C-alpha atoms as a PDB file:
ATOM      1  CA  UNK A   1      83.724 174.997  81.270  1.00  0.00           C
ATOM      2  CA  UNK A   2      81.897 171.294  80.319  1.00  0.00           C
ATOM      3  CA  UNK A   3      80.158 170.456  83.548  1.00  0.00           C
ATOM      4  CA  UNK A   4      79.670 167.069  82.314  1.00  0.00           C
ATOM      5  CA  UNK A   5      83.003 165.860  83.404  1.00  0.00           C
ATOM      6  CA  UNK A   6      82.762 167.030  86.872  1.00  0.00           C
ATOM      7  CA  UNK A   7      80.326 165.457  89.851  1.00  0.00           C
ATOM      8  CA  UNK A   8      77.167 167.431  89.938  1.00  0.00           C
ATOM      9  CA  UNK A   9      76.743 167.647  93.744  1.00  0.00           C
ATOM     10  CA  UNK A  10      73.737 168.601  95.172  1.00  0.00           C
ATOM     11  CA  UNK A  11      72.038 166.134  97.612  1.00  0.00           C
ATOM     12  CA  UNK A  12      68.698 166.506  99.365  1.00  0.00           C
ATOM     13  CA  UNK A  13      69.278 168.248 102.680  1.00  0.00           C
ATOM     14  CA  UNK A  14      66.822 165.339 104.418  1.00  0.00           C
ATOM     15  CA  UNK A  15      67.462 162.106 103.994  1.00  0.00           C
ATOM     16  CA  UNK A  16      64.038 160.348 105.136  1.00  0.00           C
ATOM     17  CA  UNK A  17      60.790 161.620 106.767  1.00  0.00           C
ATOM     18  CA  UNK A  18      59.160 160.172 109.877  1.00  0.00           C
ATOM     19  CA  UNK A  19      56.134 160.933 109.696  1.00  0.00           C
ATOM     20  CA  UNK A  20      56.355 164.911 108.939  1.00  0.00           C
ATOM     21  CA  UNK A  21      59.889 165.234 110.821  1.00  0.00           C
ATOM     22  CA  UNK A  22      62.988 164.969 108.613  1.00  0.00           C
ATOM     23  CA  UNK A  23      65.925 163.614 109.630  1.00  0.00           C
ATOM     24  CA  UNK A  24      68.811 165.507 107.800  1.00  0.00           C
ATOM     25  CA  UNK A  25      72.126 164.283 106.505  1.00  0.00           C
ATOM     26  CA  UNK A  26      74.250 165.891 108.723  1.00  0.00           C
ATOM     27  CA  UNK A  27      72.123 165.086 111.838  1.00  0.00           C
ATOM     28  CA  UNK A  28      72.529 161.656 110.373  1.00  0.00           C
ATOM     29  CA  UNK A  29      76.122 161.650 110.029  1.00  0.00           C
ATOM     30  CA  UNK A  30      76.381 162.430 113.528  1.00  0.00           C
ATOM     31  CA  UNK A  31      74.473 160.164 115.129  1.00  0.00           C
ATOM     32  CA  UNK A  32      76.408 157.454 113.307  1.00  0.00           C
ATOM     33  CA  UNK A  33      79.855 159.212 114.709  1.00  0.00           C
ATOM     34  CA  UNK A  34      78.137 158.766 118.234  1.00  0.00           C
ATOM     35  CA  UNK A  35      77.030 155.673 117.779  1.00  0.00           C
ATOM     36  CA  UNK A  36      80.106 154.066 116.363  1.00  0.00           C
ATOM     37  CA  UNK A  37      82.481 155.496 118.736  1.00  0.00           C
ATOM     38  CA  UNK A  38      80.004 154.995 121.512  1.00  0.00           C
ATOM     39  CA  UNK A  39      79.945 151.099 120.597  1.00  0.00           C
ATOM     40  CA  UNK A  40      83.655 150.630 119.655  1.00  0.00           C
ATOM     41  CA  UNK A  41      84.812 152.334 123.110  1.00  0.00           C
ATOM     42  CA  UNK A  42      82.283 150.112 124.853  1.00  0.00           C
ATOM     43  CA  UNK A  43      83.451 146.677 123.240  1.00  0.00           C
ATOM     44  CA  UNK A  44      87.299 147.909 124.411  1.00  0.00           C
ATOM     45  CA  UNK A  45      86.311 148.721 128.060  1.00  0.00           C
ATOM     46  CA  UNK A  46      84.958 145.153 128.389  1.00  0.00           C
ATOM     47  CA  UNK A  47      87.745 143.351 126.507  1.00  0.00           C
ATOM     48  CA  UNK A  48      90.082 144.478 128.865  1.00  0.00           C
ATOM     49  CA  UNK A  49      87.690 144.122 131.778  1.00  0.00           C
ATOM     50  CA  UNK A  50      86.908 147.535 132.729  1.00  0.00           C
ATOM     51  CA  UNK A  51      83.918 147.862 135.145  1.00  0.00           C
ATOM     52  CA  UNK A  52      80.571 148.515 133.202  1.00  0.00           C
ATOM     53  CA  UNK A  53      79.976 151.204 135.595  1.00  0.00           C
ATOM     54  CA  UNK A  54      82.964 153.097 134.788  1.00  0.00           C
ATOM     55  CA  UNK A  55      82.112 153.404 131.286  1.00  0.00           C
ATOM     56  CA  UNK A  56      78.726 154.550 131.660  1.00  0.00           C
ATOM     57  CA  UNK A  57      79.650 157.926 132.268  1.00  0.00           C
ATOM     58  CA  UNK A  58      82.334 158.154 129.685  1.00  0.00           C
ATOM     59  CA  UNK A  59      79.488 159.129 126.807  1.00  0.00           C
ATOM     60  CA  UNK A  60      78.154 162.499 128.365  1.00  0.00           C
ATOM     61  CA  UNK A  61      81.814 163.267 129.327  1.00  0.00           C
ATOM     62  CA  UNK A  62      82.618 163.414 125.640  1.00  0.00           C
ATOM     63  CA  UNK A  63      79.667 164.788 124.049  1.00  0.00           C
ATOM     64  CA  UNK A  64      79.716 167.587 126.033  1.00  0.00           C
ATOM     65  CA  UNK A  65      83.210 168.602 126.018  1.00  0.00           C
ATOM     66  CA  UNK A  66      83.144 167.634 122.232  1.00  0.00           C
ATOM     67  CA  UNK A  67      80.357 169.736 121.643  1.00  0.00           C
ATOM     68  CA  UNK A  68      81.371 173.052 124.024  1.00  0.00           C
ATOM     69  CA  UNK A  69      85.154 173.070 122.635  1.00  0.00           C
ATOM     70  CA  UNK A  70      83.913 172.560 118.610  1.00  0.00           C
ATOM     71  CA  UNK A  71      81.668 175.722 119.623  1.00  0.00           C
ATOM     72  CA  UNK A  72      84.303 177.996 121.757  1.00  0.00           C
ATOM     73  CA  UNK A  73      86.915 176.852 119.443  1.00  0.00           C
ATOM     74  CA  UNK A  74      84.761 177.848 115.926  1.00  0.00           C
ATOM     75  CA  UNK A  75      83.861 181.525 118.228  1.00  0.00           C
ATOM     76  CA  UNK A  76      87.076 181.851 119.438  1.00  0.00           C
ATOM     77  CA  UNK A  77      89.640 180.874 116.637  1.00  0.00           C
ATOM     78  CA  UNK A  78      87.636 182.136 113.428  1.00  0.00           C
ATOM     79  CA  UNK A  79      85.130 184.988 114.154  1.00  0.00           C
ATOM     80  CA  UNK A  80      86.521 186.331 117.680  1.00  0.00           C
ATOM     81  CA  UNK A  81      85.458 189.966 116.939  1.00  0.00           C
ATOM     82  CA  UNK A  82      81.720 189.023 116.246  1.00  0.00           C
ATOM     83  CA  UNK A  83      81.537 186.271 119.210  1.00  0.00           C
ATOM     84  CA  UNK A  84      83.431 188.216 122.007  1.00  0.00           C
ATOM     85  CA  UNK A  85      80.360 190.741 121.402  1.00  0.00           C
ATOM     86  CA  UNK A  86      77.638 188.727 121.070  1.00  0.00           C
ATOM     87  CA  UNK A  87      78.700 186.854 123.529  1.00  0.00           C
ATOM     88  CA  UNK A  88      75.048 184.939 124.263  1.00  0.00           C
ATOM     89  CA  UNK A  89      75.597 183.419 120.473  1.00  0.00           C
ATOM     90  CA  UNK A  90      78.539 181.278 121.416  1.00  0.00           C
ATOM     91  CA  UNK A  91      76.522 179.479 123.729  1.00  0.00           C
ATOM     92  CA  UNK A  92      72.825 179.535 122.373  1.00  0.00           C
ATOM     93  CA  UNK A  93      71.837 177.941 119.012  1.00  0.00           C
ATOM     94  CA  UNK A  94      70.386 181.087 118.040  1.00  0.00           C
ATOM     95  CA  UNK A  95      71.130 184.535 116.499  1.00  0.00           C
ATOM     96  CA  UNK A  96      70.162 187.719 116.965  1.00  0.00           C
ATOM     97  CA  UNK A  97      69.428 189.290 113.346  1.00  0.00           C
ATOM     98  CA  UNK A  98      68.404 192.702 113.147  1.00  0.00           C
ATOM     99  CA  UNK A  99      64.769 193.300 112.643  1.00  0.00           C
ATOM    100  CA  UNK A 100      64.071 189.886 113.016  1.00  0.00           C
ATOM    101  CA  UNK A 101      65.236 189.042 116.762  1.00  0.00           C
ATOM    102  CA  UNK A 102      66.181 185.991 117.946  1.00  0.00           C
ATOM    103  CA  UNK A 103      66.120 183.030 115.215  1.00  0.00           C
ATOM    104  CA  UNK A 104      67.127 179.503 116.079  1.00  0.00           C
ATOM    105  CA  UNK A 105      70.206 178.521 113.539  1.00  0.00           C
ATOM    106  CA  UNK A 106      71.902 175.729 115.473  1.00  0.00           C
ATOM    107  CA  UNK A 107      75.427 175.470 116.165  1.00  0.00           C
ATOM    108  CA  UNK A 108      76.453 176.998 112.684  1.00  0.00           C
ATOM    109  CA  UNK A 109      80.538 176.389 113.069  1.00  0.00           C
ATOM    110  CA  UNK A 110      82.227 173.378 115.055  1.00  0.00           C
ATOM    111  CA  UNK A 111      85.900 173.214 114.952  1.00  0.00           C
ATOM    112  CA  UNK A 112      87.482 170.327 115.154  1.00  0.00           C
ATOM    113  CA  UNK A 113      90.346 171.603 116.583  1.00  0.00           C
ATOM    114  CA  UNK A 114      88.307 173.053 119.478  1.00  0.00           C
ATOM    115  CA  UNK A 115      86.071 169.781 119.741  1.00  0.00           C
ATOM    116  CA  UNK A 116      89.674 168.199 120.678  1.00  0.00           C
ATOM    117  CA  UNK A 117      90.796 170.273 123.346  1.00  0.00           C
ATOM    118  CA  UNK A 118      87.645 169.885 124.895  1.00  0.00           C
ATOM    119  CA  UNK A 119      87.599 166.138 124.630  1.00  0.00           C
ATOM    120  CA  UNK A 120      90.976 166.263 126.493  1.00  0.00           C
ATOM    121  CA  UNK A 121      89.726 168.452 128.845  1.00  0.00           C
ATOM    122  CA  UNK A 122      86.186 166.371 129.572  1.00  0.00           C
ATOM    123  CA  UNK A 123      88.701 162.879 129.722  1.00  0.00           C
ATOM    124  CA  UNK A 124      90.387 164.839 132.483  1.00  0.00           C
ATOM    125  CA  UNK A 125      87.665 165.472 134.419  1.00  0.00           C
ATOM    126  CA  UNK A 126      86.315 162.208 133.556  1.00  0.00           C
ATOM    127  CA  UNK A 127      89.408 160.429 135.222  1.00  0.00           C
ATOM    128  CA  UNK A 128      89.566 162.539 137.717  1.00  0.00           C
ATOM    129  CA  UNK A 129      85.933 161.134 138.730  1.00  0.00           C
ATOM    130  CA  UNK A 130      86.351 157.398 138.138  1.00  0.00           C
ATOM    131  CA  UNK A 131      90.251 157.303 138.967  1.00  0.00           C
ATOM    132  CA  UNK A 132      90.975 154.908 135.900  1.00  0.00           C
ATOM    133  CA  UNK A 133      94.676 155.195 134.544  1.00  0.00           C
ATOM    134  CA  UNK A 134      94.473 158.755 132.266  1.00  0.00           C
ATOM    135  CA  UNK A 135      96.438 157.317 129.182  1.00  0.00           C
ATOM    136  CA  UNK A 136      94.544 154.097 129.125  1.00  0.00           C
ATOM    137  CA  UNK A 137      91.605 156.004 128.847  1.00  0.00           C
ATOM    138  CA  UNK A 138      93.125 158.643 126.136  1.00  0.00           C
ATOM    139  CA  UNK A 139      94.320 155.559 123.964  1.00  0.00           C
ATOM    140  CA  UNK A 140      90.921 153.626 124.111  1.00  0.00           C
ATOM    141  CA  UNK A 141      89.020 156.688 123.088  1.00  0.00           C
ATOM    142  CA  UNK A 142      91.992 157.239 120.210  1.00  0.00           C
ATOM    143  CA  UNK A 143      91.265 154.262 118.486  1.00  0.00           C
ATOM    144  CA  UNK A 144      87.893 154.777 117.964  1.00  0.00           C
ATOM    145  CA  UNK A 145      88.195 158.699 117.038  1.00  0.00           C
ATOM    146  CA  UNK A 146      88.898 158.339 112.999  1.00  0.00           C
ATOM    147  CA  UNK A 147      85.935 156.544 112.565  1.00  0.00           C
ATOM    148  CA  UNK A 148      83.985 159.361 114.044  1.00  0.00           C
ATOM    149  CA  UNK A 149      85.510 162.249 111.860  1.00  0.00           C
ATOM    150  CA  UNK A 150      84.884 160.403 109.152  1.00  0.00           C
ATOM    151  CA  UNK A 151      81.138 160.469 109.238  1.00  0.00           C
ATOM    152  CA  UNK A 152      81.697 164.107 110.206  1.00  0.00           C
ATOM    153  CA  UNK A 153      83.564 164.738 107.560  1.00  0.00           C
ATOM    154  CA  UNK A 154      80.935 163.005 105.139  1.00  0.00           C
ATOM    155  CA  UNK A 155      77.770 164.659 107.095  1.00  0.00           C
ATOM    156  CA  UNK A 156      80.213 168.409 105.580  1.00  0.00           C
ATOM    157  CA  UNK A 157      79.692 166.457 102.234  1.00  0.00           C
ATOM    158  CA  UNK A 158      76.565 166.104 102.505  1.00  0.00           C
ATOM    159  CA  UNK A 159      75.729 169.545 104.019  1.00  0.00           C
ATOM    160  CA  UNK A 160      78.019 170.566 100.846  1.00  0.00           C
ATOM    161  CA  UNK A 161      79.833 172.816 103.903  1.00  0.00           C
ATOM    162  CA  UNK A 162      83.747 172.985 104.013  1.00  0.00           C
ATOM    163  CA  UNK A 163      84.711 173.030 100.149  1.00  0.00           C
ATOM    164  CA  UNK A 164      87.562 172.424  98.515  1.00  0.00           C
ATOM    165  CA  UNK A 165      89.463 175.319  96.404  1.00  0.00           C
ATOM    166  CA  UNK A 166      88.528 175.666  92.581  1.00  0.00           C
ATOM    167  CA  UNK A 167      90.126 172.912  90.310  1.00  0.00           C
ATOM    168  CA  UNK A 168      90.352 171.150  87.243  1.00  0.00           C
ATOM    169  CA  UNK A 169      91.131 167.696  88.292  1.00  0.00           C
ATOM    170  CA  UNK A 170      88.836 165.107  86.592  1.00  0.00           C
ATOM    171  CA  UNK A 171      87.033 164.404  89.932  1.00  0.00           C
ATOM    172  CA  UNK A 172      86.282 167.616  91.337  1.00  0.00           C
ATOM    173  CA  UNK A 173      82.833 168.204  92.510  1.00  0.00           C
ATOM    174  CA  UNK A 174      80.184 171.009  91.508  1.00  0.00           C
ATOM    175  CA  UNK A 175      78.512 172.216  94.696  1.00  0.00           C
ATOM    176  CA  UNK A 176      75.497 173.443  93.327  1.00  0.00           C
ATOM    177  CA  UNK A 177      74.587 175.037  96.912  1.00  0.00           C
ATOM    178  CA  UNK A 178      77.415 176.997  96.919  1.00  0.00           C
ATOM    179  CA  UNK A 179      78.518 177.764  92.606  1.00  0.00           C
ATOM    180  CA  UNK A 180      78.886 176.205  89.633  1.00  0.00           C
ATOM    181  CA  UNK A 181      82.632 175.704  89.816  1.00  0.00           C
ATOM    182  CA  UNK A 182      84.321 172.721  90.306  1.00  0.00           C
ATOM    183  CA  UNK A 183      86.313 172.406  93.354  1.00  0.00           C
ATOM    184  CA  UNK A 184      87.938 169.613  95.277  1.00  0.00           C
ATOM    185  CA  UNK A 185      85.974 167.389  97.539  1.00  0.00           C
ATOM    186  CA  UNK A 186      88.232 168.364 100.629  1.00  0.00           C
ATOM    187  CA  UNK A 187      85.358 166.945 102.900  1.00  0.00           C
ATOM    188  CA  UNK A 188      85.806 163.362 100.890  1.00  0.00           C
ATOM    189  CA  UNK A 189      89.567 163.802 101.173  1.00  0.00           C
ATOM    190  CA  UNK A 190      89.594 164.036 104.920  1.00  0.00           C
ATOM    191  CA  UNK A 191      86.753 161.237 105.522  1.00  0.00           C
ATOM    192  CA  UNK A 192      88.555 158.757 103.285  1.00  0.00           C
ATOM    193  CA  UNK A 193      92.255 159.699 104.623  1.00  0.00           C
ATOM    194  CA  UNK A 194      90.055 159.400 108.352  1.00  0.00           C
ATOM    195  CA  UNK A 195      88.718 155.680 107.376  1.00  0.00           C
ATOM    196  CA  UNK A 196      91.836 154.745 106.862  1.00  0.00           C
ATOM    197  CA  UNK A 197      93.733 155.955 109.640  1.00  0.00           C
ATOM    198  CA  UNK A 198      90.837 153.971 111.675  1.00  0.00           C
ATOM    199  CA  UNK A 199      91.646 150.768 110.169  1.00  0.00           C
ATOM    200  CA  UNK A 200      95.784 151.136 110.357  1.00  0.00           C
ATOM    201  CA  UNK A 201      94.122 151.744 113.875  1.00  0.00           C
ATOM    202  CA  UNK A 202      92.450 148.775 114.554  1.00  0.00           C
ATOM    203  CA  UNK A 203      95.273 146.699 112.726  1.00  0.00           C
ATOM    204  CA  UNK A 204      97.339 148.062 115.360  1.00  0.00           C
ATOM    205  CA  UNK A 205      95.662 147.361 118.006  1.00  0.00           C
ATOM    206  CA  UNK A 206      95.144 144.070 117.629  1.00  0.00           C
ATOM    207  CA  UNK A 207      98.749 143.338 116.842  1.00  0.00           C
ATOM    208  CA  UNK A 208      99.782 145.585 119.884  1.00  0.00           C
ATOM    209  CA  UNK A 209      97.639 145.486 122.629  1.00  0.00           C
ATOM    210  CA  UNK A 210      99.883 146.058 125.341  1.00  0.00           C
ATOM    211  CA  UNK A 211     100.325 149.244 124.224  1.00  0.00           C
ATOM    212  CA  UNK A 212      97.519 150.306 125.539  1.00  0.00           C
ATOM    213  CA  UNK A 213      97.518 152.454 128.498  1.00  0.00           C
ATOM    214  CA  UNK A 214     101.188 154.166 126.980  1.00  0.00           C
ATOM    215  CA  UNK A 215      99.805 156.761 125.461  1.00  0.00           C
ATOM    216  CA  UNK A 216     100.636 155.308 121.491  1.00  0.00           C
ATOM    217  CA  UNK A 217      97.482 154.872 120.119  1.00  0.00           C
ATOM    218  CA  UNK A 218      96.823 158.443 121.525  1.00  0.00           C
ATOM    219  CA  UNK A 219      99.960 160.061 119.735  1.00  0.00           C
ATOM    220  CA  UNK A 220      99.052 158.050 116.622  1.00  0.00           C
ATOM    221  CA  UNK A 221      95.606 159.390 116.434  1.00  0.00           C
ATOM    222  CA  UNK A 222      97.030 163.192 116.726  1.00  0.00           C
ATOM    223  CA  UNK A 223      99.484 162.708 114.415  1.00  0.00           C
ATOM    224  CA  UNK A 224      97.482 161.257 111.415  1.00  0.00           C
ATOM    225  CA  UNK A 225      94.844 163.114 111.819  1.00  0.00           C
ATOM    226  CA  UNK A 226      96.265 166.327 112.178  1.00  0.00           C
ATOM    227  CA  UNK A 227      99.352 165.784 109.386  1.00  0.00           C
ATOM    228  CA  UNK A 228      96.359 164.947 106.770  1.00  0.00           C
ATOM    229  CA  UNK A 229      94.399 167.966 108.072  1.00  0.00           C
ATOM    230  CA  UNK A 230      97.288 170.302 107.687  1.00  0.00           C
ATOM    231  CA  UNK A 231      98.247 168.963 104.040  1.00  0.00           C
ATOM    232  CA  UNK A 232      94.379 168.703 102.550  1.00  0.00           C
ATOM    233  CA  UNK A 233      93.521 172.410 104.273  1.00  0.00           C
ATOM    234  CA  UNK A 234      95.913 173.258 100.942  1.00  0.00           C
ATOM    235  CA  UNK A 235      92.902 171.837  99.046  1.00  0.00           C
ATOM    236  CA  UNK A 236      89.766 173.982 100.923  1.00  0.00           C
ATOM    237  CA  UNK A 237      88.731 177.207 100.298  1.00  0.00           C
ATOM    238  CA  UNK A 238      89.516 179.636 102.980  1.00  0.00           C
ATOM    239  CA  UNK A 239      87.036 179.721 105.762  1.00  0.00           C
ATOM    240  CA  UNK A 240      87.184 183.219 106.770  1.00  0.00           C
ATOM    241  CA  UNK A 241      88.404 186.418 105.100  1.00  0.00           C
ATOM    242  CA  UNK A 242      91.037 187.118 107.131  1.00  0.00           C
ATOM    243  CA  UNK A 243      92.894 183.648 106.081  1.00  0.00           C
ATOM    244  CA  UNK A 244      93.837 184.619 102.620  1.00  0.00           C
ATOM    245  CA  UNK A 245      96.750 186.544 103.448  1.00  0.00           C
ATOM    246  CA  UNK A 246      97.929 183.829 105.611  1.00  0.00           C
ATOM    247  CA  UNK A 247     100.502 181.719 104.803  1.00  0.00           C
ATOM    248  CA  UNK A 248      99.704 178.934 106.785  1.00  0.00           C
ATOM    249  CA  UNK A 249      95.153 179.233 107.888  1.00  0.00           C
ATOM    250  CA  UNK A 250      93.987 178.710 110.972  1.00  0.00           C
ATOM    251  CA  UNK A 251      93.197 175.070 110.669  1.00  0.00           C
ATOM    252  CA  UNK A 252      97.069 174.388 109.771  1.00  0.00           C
ATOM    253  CA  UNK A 253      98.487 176.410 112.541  1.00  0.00           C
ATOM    254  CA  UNK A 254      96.025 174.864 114.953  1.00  0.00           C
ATOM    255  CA  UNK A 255      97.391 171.604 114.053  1.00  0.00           C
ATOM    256  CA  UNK A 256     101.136 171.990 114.524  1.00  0.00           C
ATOM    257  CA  UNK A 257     100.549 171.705 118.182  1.00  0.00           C
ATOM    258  CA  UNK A 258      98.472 168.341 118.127  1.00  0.00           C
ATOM    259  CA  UNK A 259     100.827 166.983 115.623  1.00  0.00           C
ATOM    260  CA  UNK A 260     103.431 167.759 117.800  1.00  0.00           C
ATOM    261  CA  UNK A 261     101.722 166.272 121.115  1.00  0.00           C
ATOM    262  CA  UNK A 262     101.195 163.328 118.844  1.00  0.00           C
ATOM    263  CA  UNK A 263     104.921 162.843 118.649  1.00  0.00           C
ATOM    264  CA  UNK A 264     105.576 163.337 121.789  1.00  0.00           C
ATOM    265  CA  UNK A 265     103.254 160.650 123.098  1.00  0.00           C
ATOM    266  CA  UNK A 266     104.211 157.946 119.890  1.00  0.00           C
ATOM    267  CA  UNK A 267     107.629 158.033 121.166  1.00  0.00           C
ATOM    268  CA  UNK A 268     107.242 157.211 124.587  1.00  0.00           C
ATOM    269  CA  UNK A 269     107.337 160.577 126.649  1.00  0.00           C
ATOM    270  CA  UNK A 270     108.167 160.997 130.001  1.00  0.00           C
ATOM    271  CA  UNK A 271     105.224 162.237 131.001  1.00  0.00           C
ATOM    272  CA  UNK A 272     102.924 159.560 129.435  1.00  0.00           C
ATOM    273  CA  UNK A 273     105.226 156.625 130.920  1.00  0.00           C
ATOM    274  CA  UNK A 274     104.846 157.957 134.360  1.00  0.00           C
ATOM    275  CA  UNK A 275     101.499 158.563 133.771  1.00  0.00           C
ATOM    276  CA  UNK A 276     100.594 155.211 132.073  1.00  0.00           C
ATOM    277  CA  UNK A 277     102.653 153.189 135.287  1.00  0.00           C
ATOM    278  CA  UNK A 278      99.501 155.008 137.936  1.00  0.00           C
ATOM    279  CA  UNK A 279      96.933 152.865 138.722  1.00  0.00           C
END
């Protein structure tokens, strides 16, 4: 094998000091997801007039329930048997290794899939608080999700976390961190498949406003997201062991349901019409 035609990838783990505190990539990466949905969501409430109060909420609504259903749904989905008896782990940054106690590891495993549900479930509770119209909220939030996985998806680059399957193509990349074989950048994949979702998104939007508050921009942002995710997880290296005599992993089965919820709401379900008419 002749390295030299493949990308050598192996970043710094930091990308700057302050003072003797370093920030890394992936910290990074999602602070910039924050920010720009954070922003994005913000500039929509006030274009159509929601009251700044109403939104101000709206940010610890998602973190949390983005944070607590990427954690449950890594614990629960892909390492069950370990979780379900340490059961202190799933909710504590930590890990108790033998002989050495308890040792701070942050969150290591998010799932995406997870971090969904619990966003639906947090918007829930959030409109159950501030009694805005449910789909209304769901589609504002939509439009601005793509642009969040994809500096989540770049922050797994960086973190060289997530990699692709071996390969020969011309542009596979050499995680150092992990071998010395080339594989496929299925991190880059996702985050440049999740860029442009977010700009067919925009383009969308401002072509088809009064869709908001339908449920559309919702069921688009399920459906592309989740019909790349289940085509490039053919491009990843299996997560877990017990994938690999899987037909379909654990990250394509958990999709089939959002792609299919994505549907549902594109095309105008009952459910999202009656509850896109409340107030």
């Amino acid at each position: 094998m002749n390295s030299l035609q493949y990308i050598l990838w192996n970043p710094p783990v930091e990308a700057f000091h302050i003072g003797g505190f370093g920030v890394r990539w992936y910290s990074l990466c999602w602070c910039l997801a924050l920010l720009s949905g954070y922003l994005l969501v913000q500039n929509l409430y006030k274009r159509q007039q929601i009251k700044e109060e109403l939104f101000e909420p709206l940010f610890l609504y998602c973190f949390v329930g983005i944070l607590a259903g990427a954690r449950l749904g890594h614990c629960l989905f892909y390492e069950p048997g370990y979780f379900l008896s340490h059961p202190l782990e799933m909710i504590l940054p930590m890990r108790n290794i033998p002989g050495r106690g308890w040792i701070f590891t942050g969150y290591e495993g998010l799932a995406s899939h997870g971090g969904t549900l619990g966003l639906m479930i947090a918007l829930w509770l959030y409109v159950k608080k501030t009694k805005l119209n449910i789909m209304r909220v769901l589609d504002n939030i939509a439009i601005a999700t793509p642009i969040c996985a994809f500096f989540i998806r770049m922050g797994n680059l960086m973190n060289s976390e997530i990699v692709g399957s071996p390969t020969s193509v011309p542009w596979a990349f050499i995680f150092q961190r992990i071998d010395m074989q080339p594989r496929h950048p299925g991190q880059l994949y996702e985050a440049l498949v999740y860029l442009l979702i977010f700009v067919v998104g925009l383009c969308l939007y401002k072509r088809r406003k009064t869709k908001v508050g339908t449920g559309f921009f919702f069921g688009y942002c399920l459906t592309t997201i989740f019909t790349a995710r289940f085509f490039i997880e053919y491009t990843k290296e299996v997560q877990e062991a017990f994938e690999a005599s899987m037909w379909l992993n654990m990250g394509q089965l958990l999709s089939i349901p959002f792609i299919l919820l994505g549907l549902y709401c594109m095309t105008g379900g009952k459910l999202c019409k009656k509850w896109g008419e409340r107030a």
